[in-house]
Structure formats: C-alpha cells, structure tokens
Short mmCIF file of C-alpha atoms and ligand atoms in Angstrom, two decimals:
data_model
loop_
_atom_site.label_atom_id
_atom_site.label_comp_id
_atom_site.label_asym_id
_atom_site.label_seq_id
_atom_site.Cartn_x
_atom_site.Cartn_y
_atom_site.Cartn_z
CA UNK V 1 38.52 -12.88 -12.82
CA UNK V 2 35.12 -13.57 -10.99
CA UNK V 3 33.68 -10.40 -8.39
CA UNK V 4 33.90 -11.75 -5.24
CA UNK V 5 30.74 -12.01 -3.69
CA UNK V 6 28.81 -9.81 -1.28
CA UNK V 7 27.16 -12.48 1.59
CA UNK V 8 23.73 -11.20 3.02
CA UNK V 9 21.58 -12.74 6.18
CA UNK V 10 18.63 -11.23 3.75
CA UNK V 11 17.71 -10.36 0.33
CA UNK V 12 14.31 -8.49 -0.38
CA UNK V 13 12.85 -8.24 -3.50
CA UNK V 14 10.39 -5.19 -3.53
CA UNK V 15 10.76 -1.98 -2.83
CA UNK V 16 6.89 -1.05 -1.84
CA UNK V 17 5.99 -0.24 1.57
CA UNK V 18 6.67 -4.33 2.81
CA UNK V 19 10.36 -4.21 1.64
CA UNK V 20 11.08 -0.76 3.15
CA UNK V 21 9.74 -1.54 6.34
CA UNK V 22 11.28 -4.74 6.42
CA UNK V 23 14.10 -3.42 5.15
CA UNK V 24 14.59 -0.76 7.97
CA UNK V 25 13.51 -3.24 10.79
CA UNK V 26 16.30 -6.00 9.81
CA UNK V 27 18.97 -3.63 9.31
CA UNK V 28 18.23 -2.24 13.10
CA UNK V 29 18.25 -5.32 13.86
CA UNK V 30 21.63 -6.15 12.78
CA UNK V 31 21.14 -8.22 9.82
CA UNK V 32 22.88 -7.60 6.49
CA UNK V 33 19.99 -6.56 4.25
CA UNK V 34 20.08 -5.38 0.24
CA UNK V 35 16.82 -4.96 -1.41
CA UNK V 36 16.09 -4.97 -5.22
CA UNK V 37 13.68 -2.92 -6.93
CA UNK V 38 13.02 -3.64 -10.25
CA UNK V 39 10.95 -0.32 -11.15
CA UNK V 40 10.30 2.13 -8.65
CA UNK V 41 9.83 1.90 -5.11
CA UNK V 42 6.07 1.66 -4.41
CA UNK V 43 4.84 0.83 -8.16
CA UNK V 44 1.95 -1.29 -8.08
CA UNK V 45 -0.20 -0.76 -4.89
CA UNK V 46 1.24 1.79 -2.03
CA UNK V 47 1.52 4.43 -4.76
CA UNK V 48 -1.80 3.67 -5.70
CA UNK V 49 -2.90 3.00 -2.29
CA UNK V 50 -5.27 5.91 -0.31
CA UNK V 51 -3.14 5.60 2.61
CA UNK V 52 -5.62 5.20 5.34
CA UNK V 53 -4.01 3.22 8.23
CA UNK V 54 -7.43 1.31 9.23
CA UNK V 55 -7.62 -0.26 12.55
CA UNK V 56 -10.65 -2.31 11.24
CA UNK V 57 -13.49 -0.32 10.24
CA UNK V 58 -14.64 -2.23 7.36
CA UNK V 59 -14.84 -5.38 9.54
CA UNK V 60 -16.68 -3.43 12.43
CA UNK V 61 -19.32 -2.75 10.41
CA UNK V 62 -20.33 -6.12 10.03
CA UNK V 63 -20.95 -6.01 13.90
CA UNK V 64 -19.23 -8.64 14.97
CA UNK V 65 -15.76 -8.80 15.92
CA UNK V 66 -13.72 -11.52 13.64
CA UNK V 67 -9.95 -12.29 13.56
CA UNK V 68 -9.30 -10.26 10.79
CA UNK V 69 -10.93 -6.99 13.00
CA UNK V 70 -8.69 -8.43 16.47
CA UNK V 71 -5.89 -8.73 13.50
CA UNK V 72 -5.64 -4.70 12.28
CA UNK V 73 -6.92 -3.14 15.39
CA UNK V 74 -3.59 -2.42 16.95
CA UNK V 75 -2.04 -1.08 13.74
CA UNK V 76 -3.17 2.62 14.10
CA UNK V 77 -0.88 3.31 17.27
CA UNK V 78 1.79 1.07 15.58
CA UNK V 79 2.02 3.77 12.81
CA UNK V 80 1.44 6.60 15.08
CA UNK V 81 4.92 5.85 17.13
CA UNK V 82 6.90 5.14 13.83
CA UNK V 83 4.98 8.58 12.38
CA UNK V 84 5.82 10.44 15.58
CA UNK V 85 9.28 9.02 15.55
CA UNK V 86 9.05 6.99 18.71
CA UNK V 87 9.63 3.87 17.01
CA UNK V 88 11.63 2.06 14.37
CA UNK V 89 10.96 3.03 11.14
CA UNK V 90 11.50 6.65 11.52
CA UNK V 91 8.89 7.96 9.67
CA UNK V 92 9.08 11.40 11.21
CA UNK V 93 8.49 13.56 8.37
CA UNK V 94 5.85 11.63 6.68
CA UNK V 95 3.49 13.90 5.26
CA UNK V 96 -0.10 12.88 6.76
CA UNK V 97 -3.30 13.99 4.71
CA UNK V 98 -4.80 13.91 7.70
CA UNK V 99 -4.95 12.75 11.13
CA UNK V 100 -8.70 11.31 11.14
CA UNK V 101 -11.25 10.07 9.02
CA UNK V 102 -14.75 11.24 8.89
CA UNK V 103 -17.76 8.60 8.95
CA UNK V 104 -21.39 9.47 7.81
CA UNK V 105 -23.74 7.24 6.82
CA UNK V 106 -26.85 7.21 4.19
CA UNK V 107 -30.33 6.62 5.82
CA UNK V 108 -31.25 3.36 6.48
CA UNK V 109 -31.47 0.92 9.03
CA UNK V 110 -28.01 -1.22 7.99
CA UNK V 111 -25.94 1.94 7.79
CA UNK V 112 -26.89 3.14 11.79
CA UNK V 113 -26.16 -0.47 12.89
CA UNK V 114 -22.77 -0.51 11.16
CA UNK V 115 -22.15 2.88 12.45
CA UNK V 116 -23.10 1.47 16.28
CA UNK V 117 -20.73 -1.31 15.46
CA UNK V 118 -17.70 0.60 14.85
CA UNK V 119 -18.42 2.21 17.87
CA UNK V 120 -18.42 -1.16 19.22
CA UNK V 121 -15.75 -3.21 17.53
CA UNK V 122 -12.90 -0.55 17.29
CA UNK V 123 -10.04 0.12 19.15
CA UNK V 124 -9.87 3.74 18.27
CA UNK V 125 -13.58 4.43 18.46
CA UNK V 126 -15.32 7.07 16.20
CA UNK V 127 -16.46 10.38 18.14
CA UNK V 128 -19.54 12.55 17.29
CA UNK V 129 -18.07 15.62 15.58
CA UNK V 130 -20.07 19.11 16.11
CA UNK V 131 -20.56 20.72 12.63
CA UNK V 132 -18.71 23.42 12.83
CA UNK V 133 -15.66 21.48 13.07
CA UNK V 134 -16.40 18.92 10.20
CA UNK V 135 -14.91 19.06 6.37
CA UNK V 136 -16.59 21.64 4.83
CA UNK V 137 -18.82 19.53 2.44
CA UNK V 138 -20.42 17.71 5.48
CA UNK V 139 -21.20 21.00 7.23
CA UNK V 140 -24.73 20.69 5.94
CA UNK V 141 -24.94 17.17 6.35
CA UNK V 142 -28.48 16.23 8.29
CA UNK V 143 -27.37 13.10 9.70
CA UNK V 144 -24.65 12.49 12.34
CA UNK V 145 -21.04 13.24 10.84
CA UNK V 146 -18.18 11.01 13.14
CA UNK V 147 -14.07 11.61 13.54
CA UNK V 148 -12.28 8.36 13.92
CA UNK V 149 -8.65 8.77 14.71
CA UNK V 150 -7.36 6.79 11.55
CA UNK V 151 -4.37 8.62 9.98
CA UNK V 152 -4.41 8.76 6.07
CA UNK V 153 -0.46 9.03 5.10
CA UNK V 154 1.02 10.64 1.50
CA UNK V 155 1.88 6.80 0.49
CA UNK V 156 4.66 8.93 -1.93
CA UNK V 157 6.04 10.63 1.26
CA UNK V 158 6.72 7.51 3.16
CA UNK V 159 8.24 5.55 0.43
CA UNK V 160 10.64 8.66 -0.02
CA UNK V 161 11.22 9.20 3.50
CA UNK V 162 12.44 4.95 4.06
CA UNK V 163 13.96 5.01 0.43
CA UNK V 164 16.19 7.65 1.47
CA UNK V 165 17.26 6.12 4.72
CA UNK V 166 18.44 3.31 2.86
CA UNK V 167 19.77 4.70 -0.13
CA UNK V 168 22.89 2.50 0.83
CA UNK V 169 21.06 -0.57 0.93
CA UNK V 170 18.39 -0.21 -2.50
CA UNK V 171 19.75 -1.22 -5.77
CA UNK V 172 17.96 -0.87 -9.09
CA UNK V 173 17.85 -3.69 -11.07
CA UNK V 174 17.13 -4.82 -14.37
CA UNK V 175 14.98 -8.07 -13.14
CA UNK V 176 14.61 -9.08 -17.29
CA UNK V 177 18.16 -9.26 -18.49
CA UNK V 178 20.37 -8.42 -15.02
CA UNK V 179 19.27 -10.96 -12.98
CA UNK V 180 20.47 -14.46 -12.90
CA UNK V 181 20.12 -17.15 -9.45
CA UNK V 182 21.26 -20.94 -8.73
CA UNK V 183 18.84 -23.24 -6.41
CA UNK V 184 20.53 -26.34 -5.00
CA UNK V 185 18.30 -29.49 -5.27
CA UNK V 186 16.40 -28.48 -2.20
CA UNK V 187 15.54 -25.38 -3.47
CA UNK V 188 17.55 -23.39 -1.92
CA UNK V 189 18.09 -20.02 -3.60
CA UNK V 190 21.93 -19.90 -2.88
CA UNK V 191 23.06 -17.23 -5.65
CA UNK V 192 22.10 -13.78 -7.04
CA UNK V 193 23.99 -12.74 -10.31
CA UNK V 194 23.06 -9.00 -10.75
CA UNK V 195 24.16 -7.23 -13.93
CA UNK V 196 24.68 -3.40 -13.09
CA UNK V 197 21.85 -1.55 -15.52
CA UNK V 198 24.50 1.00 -16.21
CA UNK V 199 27.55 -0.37 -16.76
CA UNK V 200 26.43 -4.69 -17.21
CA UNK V 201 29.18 -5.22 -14.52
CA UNK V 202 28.39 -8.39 -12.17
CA UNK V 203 27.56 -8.71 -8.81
CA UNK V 204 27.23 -11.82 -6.93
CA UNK V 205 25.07 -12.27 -3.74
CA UNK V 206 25.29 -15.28 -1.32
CA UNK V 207 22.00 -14.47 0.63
CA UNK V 208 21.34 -16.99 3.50
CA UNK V 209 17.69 -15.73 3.22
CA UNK V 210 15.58 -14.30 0.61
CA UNK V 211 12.42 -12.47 1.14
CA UNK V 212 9.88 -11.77 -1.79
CA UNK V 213 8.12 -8.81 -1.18
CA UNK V 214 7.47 -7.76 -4.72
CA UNK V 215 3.64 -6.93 -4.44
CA UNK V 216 2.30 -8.19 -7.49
CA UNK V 217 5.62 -9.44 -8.65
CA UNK V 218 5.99 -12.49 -6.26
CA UNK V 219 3.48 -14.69 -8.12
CA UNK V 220 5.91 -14.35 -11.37
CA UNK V 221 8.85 -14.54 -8.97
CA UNK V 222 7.77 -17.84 -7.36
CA UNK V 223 6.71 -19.50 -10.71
CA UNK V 224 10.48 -18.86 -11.52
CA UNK V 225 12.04 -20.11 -8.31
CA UNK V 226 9.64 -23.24 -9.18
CA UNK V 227 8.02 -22.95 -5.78
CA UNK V 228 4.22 -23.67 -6.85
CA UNK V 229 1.79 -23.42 -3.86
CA UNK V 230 0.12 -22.10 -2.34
CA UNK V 231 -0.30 -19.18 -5.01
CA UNK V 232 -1.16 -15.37 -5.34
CA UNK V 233 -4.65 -14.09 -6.26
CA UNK V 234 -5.04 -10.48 -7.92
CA UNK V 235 -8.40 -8.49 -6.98
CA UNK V 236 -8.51 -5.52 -9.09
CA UNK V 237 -9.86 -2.07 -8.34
CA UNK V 238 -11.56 0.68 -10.96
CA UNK V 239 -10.67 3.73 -8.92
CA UNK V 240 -11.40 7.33 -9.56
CA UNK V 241 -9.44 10.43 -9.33
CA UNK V 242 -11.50 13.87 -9.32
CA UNK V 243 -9.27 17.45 -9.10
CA UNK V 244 -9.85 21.17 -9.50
CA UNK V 245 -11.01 23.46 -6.94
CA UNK V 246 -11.79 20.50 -3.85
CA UNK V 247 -12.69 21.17 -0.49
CA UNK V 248 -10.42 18.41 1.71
CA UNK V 249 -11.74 15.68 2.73
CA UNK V 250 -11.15 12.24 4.08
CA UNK V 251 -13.06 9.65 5.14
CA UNK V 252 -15.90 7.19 4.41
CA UNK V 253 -19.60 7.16 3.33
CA UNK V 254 -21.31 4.26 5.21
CA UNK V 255 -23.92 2.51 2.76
CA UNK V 256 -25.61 -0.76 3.61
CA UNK V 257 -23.02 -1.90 6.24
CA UNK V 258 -19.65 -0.97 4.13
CA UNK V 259 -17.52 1.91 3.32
CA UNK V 260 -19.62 2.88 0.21
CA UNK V 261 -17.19 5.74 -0.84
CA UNK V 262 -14.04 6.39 0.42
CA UNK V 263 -12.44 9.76 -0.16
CA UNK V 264 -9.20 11.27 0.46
CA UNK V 265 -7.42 13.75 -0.31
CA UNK V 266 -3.61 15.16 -1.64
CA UNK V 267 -2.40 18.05 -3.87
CA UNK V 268 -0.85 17.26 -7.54
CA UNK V 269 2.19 18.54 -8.68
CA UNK V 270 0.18 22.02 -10.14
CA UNK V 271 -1.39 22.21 -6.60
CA UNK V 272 -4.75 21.07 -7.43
CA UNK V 273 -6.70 19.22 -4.71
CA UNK V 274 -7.24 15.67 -5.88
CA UNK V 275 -9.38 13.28 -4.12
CA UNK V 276 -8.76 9.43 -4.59
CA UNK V 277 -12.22 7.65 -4.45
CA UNK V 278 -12.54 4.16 -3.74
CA UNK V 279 -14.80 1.68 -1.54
CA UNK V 280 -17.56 -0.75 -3.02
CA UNK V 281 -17.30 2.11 -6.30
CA UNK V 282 -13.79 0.71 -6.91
CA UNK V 283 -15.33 -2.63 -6.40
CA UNK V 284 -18.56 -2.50 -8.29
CA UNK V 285 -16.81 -0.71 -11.08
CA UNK V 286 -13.99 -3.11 -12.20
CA UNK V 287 -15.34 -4.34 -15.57
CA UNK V 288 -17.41 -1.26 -16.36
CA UNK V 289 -15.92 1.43 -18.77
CA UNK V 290 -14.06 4.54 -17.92
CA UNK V 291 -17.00 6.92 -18.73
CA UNK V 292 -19.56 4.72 -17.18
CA UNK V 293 -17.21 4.56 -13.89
CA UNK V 294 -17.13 8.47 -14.09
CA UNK V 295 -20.50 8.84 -14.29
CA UNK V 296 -21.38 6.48 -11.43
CA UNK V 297 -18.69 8.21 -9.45
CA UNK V 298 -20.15 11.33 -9.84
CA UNK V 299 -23.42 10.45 -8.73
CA UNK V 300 -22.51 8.72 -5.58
CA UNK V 301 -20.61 11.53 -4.57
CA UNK V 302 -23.60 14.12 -4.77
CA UNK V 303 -25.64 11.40 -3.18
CA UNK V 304 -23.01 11.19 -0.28
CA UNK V 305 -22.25 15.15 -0.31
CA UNK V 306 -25.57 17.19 -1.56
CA UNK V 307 -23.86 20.32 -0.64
CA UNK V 308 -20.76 19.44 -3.13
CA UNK V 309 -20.61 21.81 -6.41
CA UNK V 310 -18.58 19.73 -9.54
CA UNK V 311 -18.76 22.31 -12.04
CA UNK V 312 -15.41 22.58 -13.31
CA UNK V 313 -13.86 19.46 -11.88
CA UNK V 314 -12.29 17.33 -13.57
CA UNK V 315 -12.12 13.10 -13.77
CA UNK V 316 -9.88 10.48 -14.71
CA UNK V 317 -9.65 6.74 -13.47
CA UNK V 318 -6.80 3.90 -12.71
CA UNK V 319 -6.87 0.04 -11.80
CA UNK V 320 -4.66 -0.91 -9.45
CA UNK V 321 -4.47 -4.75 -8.47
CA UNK V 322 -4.97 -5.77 -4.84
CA UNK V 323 -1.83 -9.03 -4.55
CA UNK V 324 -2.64 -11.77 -1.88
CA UNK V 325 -2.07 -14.89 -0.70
CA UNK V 326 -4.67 -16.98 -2.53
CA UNK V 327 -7.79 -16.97 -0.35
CA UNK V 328 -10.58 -18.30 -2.94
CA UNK V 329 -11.08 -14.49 -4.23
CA UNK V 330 -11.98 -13.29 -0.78
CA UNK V 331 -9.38 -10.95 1.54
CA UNK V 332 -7.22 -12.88 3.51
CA UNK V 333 -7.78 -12.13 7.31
CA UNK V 334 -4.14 -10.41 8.13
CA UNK V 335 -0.66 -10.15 6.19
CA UNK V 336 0.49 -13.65 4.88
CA UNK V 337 4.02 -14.79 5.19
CA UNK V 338 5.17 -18.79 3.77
CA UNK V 339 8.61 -20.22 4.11
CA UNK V 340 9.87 -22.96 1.53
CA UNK V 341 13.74 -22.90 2.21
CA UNK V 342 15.73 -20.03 2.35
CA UNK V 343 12.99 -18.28 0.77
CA UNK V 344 9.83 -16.51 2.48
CA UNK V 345 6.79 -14.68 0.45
CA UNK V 346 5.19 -12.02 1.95
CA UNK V 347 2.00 -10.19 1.35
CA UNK V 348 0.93 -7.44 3.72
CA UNK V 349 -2.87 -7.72 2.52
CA UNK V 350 -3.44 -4.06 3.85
CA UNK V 351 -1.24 -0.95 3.78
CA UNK V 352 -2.13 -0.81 7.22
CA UNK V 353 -0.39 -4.39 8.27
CA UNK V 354 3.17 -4.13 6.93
CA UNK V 355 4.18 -3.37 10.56
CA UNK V 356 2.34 -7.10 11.34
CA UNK V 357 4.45 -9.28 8.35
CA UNK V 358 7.64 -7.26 9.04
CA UNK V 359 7.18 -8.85 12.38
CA UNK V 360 6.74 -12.13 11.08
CA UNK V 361 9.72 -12.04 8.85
CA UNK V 362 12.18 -11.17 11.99
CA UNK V 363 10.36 -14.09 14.34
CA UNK V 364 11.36 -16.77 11.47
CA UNK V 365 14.88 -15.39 11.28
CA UNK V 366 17.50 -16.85 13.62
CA UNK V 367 19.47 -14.12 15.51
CA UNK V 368 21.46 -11.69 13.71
CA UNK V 369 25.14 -13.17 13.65
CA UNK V 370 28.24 -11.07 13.30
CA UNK V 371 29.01 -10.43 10.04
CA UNK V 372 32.36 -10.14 9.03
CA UNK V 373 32.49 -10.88 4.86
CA UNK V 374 33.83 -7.68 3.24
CA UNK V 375 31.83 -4.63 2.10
CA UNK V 376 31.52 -4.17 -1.41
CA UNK V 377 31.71 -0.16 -2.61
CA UNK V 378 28.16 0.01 -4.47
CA UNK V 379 28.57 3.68 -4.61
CA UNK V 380 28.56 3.06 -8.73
CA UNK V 381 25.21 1.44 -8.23
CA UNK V 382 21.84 2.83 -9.50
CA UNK V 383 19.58 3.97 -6.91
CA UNK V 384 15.57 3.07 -7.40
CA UNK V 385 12.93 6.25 -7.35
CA UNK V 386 10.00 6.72 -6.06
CA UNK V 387 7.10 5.66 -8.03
CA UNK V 388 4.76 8.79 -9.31
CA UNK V 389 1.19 8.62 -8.08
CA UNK V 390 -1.96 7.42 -10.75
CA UNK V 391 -3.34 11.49 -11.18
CA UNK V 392 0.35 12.32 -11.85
CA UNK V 393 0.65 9.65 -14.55
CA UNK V 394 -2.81 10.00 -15.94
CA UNK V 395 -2.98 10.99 -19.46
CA UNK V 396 -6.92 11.75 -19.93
CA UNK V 397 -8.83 13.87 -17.82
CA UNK V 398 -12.90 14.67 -18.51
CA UNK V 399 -15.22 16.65 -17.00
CA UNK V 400 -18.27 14.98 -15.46
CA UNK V 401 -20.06 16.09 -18.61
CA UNK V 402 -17.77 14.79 -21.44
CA UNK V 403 -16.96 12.04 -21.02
CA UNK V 404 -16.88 10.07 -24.18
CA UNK V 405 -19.21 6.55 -23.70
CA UNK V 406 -16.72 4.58 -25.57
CA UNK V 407 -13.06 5.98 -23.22
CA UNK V 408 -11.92 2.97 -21.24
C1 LIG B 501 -6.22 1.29 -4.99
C2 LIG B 501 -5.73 0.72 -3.68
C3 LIG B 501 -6.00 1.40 -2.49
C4 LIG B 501 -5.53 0.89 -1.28
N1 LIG B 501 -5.75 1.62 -0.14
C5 LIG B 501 -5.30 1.13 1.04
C6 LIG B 501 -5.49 1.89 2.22
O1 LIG B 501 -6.04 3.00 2.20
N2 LIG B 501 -5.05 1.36 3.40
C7 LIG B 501 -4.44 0.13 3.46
O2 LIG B 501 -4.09 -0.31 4.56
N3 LIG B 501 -4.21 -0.60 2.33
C8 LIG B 501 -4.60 -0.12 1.14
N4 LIG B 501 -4.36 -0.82 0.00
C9 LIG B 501 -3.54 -2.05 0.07
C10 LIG B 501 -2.04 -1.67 0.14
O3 LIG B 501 -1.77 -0.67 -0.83
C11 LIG B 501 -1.15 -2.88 -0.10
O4 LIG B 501 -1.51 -3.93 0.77
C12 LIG B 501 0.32 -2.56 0.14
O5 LIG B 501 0.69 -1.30 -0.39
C13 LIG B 501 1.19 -3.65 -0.50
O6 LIG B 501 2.54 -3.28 -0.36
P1 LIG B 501 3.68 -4.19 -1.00
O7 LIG B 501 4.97 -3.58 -0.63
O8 LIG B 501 3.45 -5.63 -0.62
O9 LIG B 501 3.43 -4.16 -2.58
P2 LIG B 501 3.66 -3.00 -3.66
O10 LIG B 501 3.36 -1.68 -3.11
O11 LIG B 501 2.91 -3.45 -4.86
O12 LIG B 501 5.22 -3.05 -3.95
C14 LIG B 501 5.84 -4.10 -4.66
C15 LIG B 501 7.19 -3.60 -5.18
O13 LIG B 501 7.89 -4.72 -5.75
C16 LIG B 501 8.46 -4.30 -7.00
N5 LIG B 501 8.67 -5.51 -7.81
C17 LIG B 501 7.76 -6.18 -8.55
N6 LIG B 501 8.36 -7.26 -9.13
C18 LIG B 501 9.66 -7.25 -8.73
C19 LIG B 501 10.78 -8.11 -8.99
N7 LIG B 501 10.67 -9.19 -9.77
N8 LIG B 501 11.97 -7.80 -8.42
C20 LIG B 501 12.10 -6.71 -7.63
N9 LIG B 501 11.07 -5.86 -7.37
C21 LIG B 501 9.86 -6.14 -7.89
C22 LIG B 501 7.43 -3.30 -7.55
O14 LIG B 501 8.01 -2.46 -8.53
C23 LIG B 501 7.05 -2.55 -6.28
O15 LIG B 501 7.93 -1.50 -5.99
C24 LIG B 501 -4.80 -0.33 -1.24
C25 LIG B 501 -4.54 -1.02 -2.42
C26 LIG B 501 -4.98 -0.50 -3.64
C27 LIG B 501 -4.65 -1.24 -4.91
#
C-alpha cells in the first residue's frame, strides 16, 4: 500500500543559516514547513563563515554610499533583537565572540580616508577606543585603534540553537539515493519521494512551495529540476586558521581602502584560542599553496600587530566557496531570491543578510491557510547535526616555521 502523503505550504532544502531562519520565520508564521538537510546543518559556508554581522563596512570604505551599503546597514540591529531575544528567531543563547569589532588601519593616505568613510557611511558608526580598553595586541598600536558595534556570532552556536528549535521540522536525507520528485509540464515540483536513510521506508511530500536554500547545493539542485537561468557563481576563499596561546581579538586591519585582514576569534574543542583570518589574504591567496598562504599570513599579521609574539603557534588553512546568484564574478549587491513556479532559489550573499531573503521568501508567499491534512509521526526520522567547524576538521597543522613548500 502507498504512505499517504504529508502536504506542506513549504519545503526547504538547506539546513545553513538561510533554511533555519527561514525555517523558524514560516513556521511562526503559520505555514507548514519541513526542511531537508542532506549533510549537516551549516556545511559549506556558515560553519566556515567568521560570523561578523557587518552593517556595511567593506562598502563604506569605498566612501561612497552604494545600494549594496543602504542594503546591509540595517542588519546589525536586526540580529541584535533576534540575539537579545526580542524578535523571531530566538537566538537567545547564541554564543557571541564578541560584541564589536576593532578597526585600525596601516599608514597611508587610502587607509585614513576609508577609515573617515566608515565614519561616514555607517549606520553603527566606529568610536575612537582609548588604549587601555583595546585587545591586548593593539595596546601598543601607534595609530588610532576604533570599536564598531558589529557583533561576531559562534556560526556553530546559532545553527545549534535554530536546529534544536526545530528538531521536529529537520529531516536528514540521503539527497543521492533517498530522494526522488515529479514536475508537471510547467515545472512545477509537485512531489518529494524521500527514502528514510535508516530504515529505506518512503515518504511522500505534496509541497505547494519549494524553497532551495542549499548554499552551494542549489546550482546542482536547479540543473536537476531543469530550471537553467539565471545560474550560481562560486568565489572561493584560501583562509587561515592560527591557534595556541592567542590573545582575543576581532576585527579588521584597514589596508588601501579594504579590510586587509580580518581576525576573529573562538576556542577549539581542547580550549585553544583560534583565530579565523580572512579579508583580501583569503582573496589574494586562492590559487597559492598551503605553505605559501601560511607564510603570507604570517607576515601580514606582524605587519598589522608588531606587538604579536607567534612562537609556538600553530597554522593550518581551508577553502570555503562563497555561492551567489551569478553576478559576472563580482558580489551581488544584497541576498538574491528567483521564483520559476512553485520553486524559489535563495542566496543570502552575506551571513549578515539572511534576515533580508527570509523576508523576501514570506512577501512572495500568499497567506498562510489553515492546514488541516494529517500529521505524519516522523519521530522514527533521522535528525541532521551540526556541521563541525574547518580547525576542528583540519588534519595538518604547522608552525610558521615548518611548513613544508610543497603542503597544499
Ligand atoms: C570563509 C567565509 C567567511 C564568511 N564570513 C562571513 C561573515 O563574517 N559575515 C557574513 O555576513 N558572511 C560571511 N560569509 C558568507 C556567509 O557565510 C554565507 O553567505 C551564508 O552562510 C550562506 O548561508 P546558506 O544557508 O545560504 O548556505 P550554507 O551555509 O552553505 O548552507 C547550505 C546548506 O545546504 C545543504 N545542502 C547542500 N546541498 C543540499 C541538497 N541537495 N539538499 C539538501 N541540503 C543541501 C548543505 O549541507 C548546507 O547545510 C562568509 C563566507 C565564507 C565562505
């Protein structure tokens, strides 16, 4: 005998932070949601991610404000409520690694001007901070050190804290042999056939809309669904992970108009201070080896922070993919959401904007309709995990002295 089906107003694929927040907002919004996870919630770029919830620094800089700056500026406060509780998602709990970012800048001309133009083109505007109350390493710092009130979140935290919430409403999948669909001749995606991991018993899903917000995974996912333009783009990042006995630290190093090095800070699983390190580095170094990344690494970051001792620290490196809306290789200005159908693709472009497509997601949906199919028990289900973090998966860690020219 066929399973009767389960009906849905909504089906999201992806369990990073754009399905979880989406995720929480439709189901508050009384819409029958399930989302599918494939692997583990957050694999691919929000475990990856450094967490910083930018109101638009990077497009400050450049002096001028643009729509992609008028885009992100409101996020910060957005985050803060759902952080602080006062707003839907509850992430109350969330660990934060901290609740500012520090700017300095390296001499030069370009670097003061982008510093005046934060001031300028932000929102939440960077303050002078008095020495004593800066990060340790930029006690000694000559030049002027700034706070700007720009969270940076434990990406693993979050996705724990929303995958928990809706433990009821995640299922694991096994997207290579457990998942099956129909598309009528419009291309309308009018059937899920799941195939429980554990046991290989069906499920059938009649979702009335279907929301791809697999990351990196939508570009495959569309190809499949046959829906061909406009397409993803991938821009990769060589990013560097340094841990041992670190002072904390978050924050950026201002360099010819952009965030040069970006730092910030967590603990590993051995408590070990590890800073993430990213900016034009990750940028400039996608192509170049793992020891030559290292070794540029490590000489930006005495360049940035004099005062900074490495001995003893140790170094590894990841690349992590960056998935947009095409945009001819260049970031797309905010979070990008199509509809073809019954089915929208959604890219949040920035950690920072989820809140921004989530929103776009409920304004194409028409109101939330009683529901009154049956409930299926999913209780037998698997449940997705959380993704581990890059310095928690890394296999090969050198010091700054070591490192073999040939490692990739
Ligand atoms: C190194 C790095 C640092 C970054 N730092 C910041 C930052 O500091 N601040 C900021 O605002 N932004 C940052 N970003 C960008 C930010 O991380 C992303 O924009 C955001 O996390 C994307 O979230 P997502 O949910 O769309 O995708 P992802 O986090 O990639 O999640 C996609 C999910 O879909 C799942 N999936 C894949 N295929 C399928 C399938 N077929 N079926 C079901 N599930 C599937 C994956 O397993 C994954 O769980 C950074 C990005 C990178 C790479």
């Amino acid at each position: 005998m066929e399973p009767s089906p389960l009906t849905l107003d909504v089906l999201i694929l992806g369990g990073g932070a754009a399905g979880l927040w989406m995720l929480d907002e439709l189901h508050q919004a009384g819409y029958r949601t399930l989302l599918l996870e494939t692997e583990s919630l957050g694999l691919g770029q929000t475990i990856a991610s450094q967490g910083i919830i930018h109101g638009g620094l990077k497009y400050a800089l450049r002096g001028r404000p643009s729509r992609a700056s008028r885009t992100i500026r409101d996020m910060p406060l957005r985050w803060r409520r759902a952080l602080g509780g006062e707003q839907h998602p509850n992430l109350a709990g969330t660990q934060l690694r901290s609740d500012y970012c520090c700017l300095w800048a390296l001499p030069g001309l370009r670097s003061r001007l982008g510093l005046l133009g934060a001031r300028l083109g932000l929102r939440v505007k960077p303050v002078p901070m008095p020495a004593d109350a800066r990060p340790i390493p930029l006690r000694s710092w000559s030049g002027p050190v700034q706070r700007l009130d720009e969270q940076v979140i434990e990406p693993q935290s979050m996705l724990t804290i929303l995958g928990n919430q809706h433990r009821d409403r995640c299922l694991k999948i096994d997207f290579q042999s457990g998942f099956e669909f129909d598309l009528d001749s419009e291309g309308h995606l009018q059937r899920v056939r799941l195939l429980n991991p554990e046991t290989s018993e069906p499920l059938d899903l009649i979702p009335r809309h279907v929301v791809l917000a697999a990351g990196g995974g939508n570009g495959p996912l569309r190809d499949m669904l046959k829906l061909s333009t406009p397409s993803m783009q991938t821009r990769p990042l060589h990013m560097v992970v340094a841990r041992g006995d670190l002072p904390r630290l978050n924050g950026h190093c201002i360099h010819e108009g952009k965030p040069w090095l970006t730092i910030t800070s967590t603990v590993d699983c051995a408590d070990r201070t590890v800073w993430q390190i990213g900016g034009a580095l990750a940028e400039d170094c996608v192509g170049m080896t793992r020891s030559e990344t290292i070794q540029r690494a490590r000489r930006d970051v005495l360049r940035a922070l004099p005062a900074l001792n490495l001995d003893g620290i140790q170094f590894g490196t990841y690349v992590a993919n960056r998935a947009e809306a095409s945009s001819q290789g260049r970031r797309p200005d905010g979070p990008t959401l199509f509809q073809e159908g019954n089915i929208m693709t959604a890219w949040p472009t920035k950690l920072a904007l989820v809140p921004m497509l989530s929103d776009s997601v409920l304004d194409l949906l028409p109101p939330a309709a009683r529901n009154d199919a049956p409930q299926i028990d999913l209780h037998e289900w698997p449940r997705p995990s959380v993704a581990l973090p890059p310095w928690e998966r890394e296999q090969t860690w050198n010091d700054a002295h070591s490192v073999a020219p040939d490692l990739r």
